[in-house]
Coordinates of C-alpha atoms and ligand atoms in Angstrom, one line a residue:
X1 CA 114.0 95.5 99.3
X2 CA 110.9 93.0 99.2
X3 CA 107.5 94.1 98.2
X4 CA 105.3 91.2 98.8
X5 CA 101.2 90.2 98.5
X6 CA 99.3 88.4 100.4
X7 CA 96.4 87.2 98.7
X8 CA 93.3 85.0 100.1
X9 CA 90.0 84.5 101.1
X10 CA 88.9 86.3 104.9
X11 CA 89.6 84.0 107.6
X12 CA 92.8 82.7 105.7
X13 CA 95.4 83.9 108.3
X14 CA 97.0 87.0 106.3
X15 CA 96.8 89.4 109.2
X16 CA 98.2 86.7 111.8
X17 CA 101.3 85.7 109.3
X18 CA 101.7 89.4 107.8
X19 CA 102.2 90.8 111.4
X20 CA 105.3 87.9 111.6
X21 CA 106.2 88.1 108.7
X22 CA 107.2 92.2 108.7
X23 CA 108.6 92.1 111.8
X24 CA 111.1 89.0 110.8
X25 CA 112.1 90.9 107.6
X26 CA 111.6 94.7 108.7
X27 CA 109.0 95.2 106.1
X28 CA 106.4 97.9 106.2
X29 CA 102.7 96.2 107.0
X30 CA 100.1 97.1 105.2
X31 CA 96.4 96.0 105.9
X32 CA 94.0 98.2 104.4
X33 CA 91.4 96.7 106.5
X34 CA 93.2 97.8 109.5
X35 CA 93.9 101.4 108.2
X36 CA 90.1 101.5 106.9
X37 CA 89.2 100.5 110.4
X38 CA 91.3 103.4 111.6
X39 CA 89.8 106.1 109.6
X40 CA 86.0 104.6 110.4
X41 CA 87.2 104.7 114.6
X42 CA 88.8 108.4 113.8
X43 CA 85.6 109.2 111.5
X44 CA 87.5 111.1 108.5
X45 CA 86.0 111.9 105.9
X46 CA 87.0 108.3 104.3
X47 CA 85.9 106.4 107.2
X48 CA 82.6 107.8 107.5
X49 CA 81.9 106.9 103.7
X50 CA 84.0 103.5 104.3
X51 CA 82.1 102.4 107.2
X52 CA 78.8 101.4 105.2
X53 CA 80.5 99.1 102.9
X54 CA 82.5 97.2 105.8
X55 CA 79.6 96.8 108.1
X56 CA 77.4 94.7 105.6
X57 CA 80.8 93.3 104.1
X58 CA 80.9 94.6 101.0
X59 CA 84.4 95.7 99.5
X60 CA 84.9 99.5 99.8
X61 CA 84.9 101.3 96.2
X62 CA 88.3 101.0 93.9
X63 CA 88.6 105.0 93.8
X64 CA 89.0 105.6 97.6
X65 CA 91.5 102.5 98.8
X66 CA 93.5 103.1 95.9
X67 CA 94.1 106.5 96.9
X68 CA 94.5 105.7 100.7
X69 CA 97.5 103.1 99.6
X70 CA 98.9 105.7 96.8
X71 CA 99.2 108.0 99.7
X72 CA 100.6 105.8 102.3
X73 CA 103.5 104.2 99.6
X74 CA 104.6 107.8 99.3
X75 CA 105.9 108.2 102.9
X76 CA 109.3 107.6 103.9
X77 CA 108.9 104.4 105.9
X78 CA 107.6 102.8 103.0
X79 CA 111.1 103.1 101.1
X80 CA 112.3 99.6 102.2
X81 CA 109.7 97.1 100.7
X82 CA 106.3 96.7 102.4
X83 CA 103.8 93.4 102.9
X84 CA 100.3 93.9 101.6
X85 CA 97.8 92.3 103.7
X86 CA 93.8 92.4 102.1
X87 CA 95.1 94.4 99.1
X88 CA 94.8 94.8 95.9
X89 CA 91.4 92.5 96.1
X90 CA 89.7 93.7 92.4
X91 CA 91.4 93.8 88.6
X92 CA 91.5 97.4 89.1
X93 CA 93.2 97.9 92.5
X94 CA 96.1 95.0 90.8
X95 CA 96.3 97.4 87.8
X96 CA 96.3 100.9 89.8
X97 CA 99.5 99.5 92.0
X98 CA 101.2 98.4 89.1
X99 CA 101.5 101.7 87.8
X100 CA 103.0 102.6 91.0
X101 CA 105.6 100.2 91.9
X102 CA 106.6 96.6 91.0
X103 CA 105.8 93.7 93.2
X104 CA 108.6 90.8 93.8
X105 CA 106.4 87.9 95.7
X106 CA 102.4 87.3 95.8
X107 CA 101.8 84.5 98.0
X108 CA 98.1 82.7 97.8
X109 CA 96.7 81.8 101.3
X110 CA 95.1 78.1 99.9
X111 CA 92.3 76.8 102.7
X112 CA 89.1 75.0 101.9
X113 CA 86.2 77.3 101.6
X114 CA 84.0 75.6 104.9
X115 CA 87.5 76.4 107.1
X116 CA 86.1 80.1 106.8
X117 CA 83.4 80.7 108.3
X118 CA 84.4 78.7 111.2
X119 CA 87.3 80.7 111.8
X120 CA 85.7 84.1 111.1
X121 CA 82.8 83.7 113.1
X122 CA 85.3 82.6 115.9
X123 CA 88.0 85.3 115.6
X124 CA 88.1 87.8 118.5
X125 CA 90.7 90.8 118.4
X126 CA 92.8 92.6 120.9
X127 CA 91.0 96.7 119.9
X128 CA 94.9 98.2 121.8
X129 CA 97.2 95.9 120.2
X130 CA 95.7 94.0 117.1
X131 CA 96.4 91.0 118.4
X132 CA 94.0 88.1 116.7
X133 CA 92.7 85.3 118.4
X134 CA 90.8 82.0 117.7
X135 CA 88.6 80.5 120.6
X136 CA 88.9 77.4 119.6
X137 CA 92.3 76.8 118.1
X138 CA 94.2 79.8 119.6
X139 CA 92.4 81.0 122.7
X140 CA 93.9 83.7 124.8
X141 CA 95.4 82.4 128.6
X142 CA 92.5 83.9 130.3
X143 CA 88.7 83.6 128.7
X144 CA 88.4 86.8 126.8
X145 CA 91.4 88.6 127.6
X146 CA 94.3 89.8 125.8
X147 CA 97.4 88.0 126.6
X148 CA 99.6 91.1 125.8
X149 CA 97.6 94.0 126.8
X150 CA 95.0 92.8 129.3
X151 CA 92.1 94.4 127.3
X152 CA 88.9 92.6 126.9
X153 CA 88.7 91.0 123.7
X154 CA 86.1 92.0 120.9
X155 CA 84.5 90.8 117.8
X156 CA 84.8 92.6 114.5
X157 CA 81.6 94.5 113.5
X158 CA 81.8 92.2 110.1
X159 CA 82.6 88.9 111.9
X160 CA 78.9 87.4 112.3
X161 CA 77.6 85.3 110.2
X162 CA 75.2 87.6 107.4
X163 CA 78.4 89.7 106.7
X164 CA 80.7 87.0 106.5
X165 CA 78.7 85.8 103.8
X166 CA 78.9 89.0 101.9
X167 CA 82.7 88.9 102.2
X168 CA 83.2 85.4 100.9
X169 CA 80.7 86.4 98.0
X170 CA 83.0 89.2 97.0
X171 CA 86.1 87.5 97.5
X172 CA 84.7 84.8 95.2
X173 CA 83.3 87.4 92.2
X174 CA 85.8 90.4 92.6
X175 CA 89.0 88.9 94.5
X176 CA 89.7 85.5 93.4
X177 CA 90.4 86.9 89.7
X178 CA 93.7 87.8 91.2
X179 CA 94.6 84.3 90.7
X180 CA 94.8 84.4 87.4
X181 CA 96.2 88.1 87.1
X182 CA 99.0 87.1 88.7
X183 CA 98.9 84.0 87.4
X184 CA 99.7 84.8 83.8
X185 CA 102.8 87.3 85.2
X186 CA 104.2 84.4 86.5
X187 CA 104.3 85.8 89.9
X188 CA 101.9 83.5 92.5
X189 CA 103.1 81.1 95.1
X190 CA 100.7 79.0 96.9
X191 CA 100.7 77.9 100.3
X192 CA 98.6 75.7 102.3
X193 CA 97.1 77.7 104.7
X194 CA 95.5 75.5 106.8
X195 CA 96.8 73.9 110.5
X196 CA 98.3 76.1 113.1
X197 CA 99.9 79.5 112.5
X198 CA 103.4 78.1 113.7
X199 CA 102.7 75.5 110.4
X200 CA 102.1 78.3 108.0
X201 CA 104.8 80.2 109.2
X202 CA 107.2 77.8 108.1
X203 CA 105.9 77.2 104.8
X204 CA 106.0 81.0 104.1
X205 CA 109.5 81.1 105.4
X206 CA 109.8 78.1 102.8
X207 CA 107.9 79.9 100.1
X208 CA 109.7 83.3 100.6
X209 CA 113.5 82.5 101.4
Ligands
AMP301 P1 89.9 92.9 106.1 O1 90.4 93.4 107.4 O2 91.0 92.7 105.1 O3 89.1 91.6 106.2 O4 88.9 94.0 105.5 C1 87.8 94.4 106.2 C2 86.9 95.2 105.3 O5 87.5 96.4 104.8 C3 86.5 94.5 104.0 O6 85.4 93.6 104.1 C4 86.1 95.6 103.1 O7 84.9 96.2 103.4 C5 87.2 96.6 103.5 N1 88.5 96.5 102.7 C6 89.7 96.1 103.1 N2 90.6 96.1 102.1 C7 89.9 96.5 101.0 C8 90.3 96.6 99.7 N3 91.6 96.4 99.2 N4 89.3 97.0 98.8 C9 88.1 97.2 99.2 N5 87.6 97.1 100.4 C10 88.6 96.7 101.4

């Protein structure tokens, strides 16, 4: 049973390793971006009040992706130990999940700030199977098309430029606390997160034995 955090600035890779990383372990992946995307495409009542904040970048309020994880820890498939992927990202969401369940591993994604933007604005996702892509340093085999699913690749609604901003912003004011929260538990690995994601890989499989 491993229950594990990634933690990181966007653009850091946490989706790309996360989505190894449970598969080689059999952990439960958890990206509340990904199941806050979900809600806004099925437009519950969550995702139509979630779908403001995301679009301008701006973190989603503490109350409702609290609830959202609370909620999804309690199924059955959670059970075995689960990788969070873009969560807890504020004092309060850290504190909220420690009153649920312990954590064993929280792993810092470390990459110069200017990587970010570069690989943010140049990210383009597979919309059937999640699949994340870089045009520069990890291009699909044909121009725009999903190696696994054939589907025509798109760009995140919060991936241009003015939002991206906004996202580093709050990572920097409301998310990069974490460092020290987790810090002072004695609980934070580091990794060097920049380089290909075969690199990172191995330095989480290093990291995380
Ligand atoms: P991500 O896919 O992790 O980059 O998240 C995309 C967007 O979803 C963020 O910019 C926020 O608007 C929202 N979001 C995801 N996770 C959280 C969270 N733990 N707390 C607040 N907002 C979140």
């Amino acid at each position: 049973m491993r229950r594990i955090i990634f933690l990181g600035p966007p653009g850091a890779g946490k989706g790309t390793q996360a989505v190894e990383l449970a598969k080689a372990r059999g952990l439960l992946h958890l990206s509340t971006g990904d199941l806050l995307r979900a809600a806004v495409q099925a437009k519950t009542p969550l995702g139509v009040e979630a779908d403001r904040y995301m679009r301008e970048g701006a973190l989603v309020p503490d109350d409702l992706v609290i609830r959202m994880i609370a909620e999804r820890l309690r199924s059955p498939d959670a059970q075995h130990g689960f990788l969070f992927d873009g969560f807890p990202r504020t004092i309060a969401q850290a504190d909220a999940l420690a009153k649920i369940t312990p954590v064993d591993h929280v792993l810092f994604f470390e990459i110069p700030e200017q990587a970010l933007m570069e690989r943010l604005t140049q990210r383009r996702v597979c919309p059937v199977c999640g699949t994340v892509y870089n045009l520069t340093t990890n291009p699909p085999k044909r121009h725009g098309i999903c190696d696994r699913e054939g589907a025509t690749l798109v760009q995140r609604n919060d991936d241009h430029p003015d939002a991206v901003r906004t996202r580093l912003k709050a990572y920097a004011d409301k998310t990069r606390p974490l460092l020290e929260y987790y810090g002072s538990r004695g609980q934070l690995r580091s990794i060097d997160a920049t380089g290909s994601p075969a690199e990172v890989a191995e330095r989480i499989r290093a990291a995380i034995p």
